[in-house]
């Protein structure tokens, strides 16, 4: 490691590591490139802009694709285990980011699939690695993972409800009032229970409106459940991550991480 | 019990118990059957599919009905107390799951009532009995039950509000702007207060829009109440389920982890 | 008080008190009457029903009005301080409950104001006085009162935001896209920020949609604030109402209300 | 300071300070003026009113503008550091409050920008300085600031999701069903995920409705996250503001109420 690093090693450091100044700059540049390329694909889909600036979009599109292709090849070249990289989550996203443009020769409209590039932003998250963001992100992820079983049970109950409600409304309101089939009625039940309420389908019969009122009040009540679950888990995790200092003398728990003395017996927490 | 089990006992074990391999497999198969039969009824209600695949739907429908009928008869046959089973919640759902198809000979469209089968999924929940799901489900149910009185009081207040608001809006906006009657206006008030907001009925006069604004901001504020209730109850229950220091003398549960004496009988928790 | 009560005292006991069997029955009957009279007014407003059952509605309407008028007169007669009763909150509601029907001789449609009777349900709440409902209701009211200052500050901030957003959207979208004036645009901002989203007014220009997106995400974020406030206050009040037992020997707080011994020093909480 | 104050000092006391009776009255008057002027601009934008009361609006508009101009000049005159005031946040808002009316000579419709005056209400918040409002406001602000990092991480994740969902829906539903471009589809995704649900754009294909259902249920779940974050932070801050046992030796705050020794310097909290 102390001898002169090879070109491959140098590339690896810049592309895969975020701690060196080179790696840092590369990541910032990459983040910018991804954002601009996603913006290009998005704006290209606007008909008025697409017609007027067709050529510019083509050029930008190919510019980003070639850049990302070179990056992809360099990643494979410099990676110590290229096969593992190719089939990793990031490797697949990197591949899917460049394929749509090449495919657009053969399949019309396929270039819009290039928005998958937005997933590459997750890679850019490394820039924030050294900051407090990563820590907060971990707490959130941890809280969500801890709530997962409860939320699964809850969602199971909600889905059963939605199927029953949708079927009843299909029978009550019928096809001529927009509830054209049971799947469509289930879709309506989801739109209503989540309080989204598009209004593309809405009950018109008195009985349907009474049933819908029950569904809405129920939805209002059960929106409380996932919120309660996540709140409690977040509070638990925060409590655990704060109160991790135990007094070695009187074994009282719950000291703040920056405490120097035990608040119960006055024992010093210093090493000596 | 140690002698050879009869056929009836064998059937009972497979159908009613989940702990044996046979019972386990039966439950997984049943879960699959229920899901497929619900899917069949749902898709059958889609007009385009109904026309094209009419015969297939008939066959599938009867296939599931016959399977469930046989299962229902076997349950009655093997149950030690058949009458009790028939009139239990599960027994009624099992019965309602097969009746609609037979009724469809006489009453058109009655086969859609067969979606009641989705309620049978609750029975399949037994499969998860051995996992942590059941425990989490109990915590949720317990939290909801503990919140029930508070949520009832809250819902009573909300319903009174909704009647008053609906009546005022009926007088302010009037029939020509969609508020055709007080019940319809109450329906609108529920749609608005729960933030569903279909937009099929919306205030059009300045005074109506001002009143609606108050209702919305109020709804925004009171959505907080059920959430707060459930969060607090969930937190309480989790706290209790963590602090399960049980008194070895009087077996009272729920002592704080740092308690030195039982709060019920005064028994010392110290070892000696 | 030990001598024979006068007729006036007897009426007072039945009408104003809920503890005696007579008072109890009166309250249940009153609750039923109020519910039925509100239902009558509501259904009367449905055009189809109004036409068909016009006479029945008239009769029912006058029946309830006369009953409530007699009750009102008896209340004034039996009350020890009639003037104070007449100008109390309940007295005014009682008066407003009977006036609309008499006014309907002179003013068309005024009978619908009789729905104000629903407010009389609050009086019927006395029936629940002896149950746990009143206690839970107090906890909720207490939590809301404790949150009031915070929620006022919060609502002040929201209202300022809504005025600024509405004005900007009026300039951006303009009258031809439904944002016909600043008050209407403020109404739209409230509809959007509270996530009601009728869709009667919706941004159509790209700039308007971008601004609306910010408003929605903001609304999504700030919906958290009142919920958080109420949750915390509820938790505080529950904690206080549970942990109200202090050990007289070691002064440790936080014993459960049904504790017999101090969990810290084992001191008995019994009187002797 | 003990000598006779100059006119400039007197003006400064009235305009910039809220503690004296003069300053107090000035603030109340200013608050009223701002509210009335915002109301004037709002109502002026209503076409019907604008036509009928054109002259009154002109007069009121100029009345408020001249008052605010005099106030602005007096503020600059009496301020000890006029340049600093002019370029402070409040100074800029004060300036922007009067400019639109003067500009309306040259630019049509620019007078509506005068609603920026509503931001001046923040200045009027000084009236509440002496009350408990300011304290509650600080707790809220503190809780939001503490949640900021977590909410940023959360919003980053939501925005990435919204771009991916919007792009997929653009491909699935297509321009002929209202999803005219990727930016519009992203707008739809935000409208749906925040449960606003205007209904101006709604999925019409079965695949689109299935995808939308997933988005809605997801939105339902993740609405829990910011609520949980703010609740926990609010609870933490309230806890700290209650447990303000301060060490008399090193002045470190935030010791638990039952602490016997300072956790920072080991100082004993016992009296002796």
Short mmCIF file of C-alpha atoms in Angstrom, two decimals, chain D residues 2 7 38 67 89 196:
data_model
loop_
_atom_site.label_atom_id
_atom_site.label_comp_id
_atom_site.label_asym_id
_atom_site.label_seq_id
_atom_site.Cartn_x
_atom_site.Cartn_y
_atom_site.Cartn_z
CA UNK D 2 -31.44 61.15 32.72
CA UNK D 7 -37.75 64.32 19.73
CA UNK D 38 -54.54 43.71 3.78
CA UNK D 67 -49.48 56.33 6.63
CA UNK D 89 -35.58 41.75 7.10
CA UNK D 196 -54.68 16.51 -1.33
#
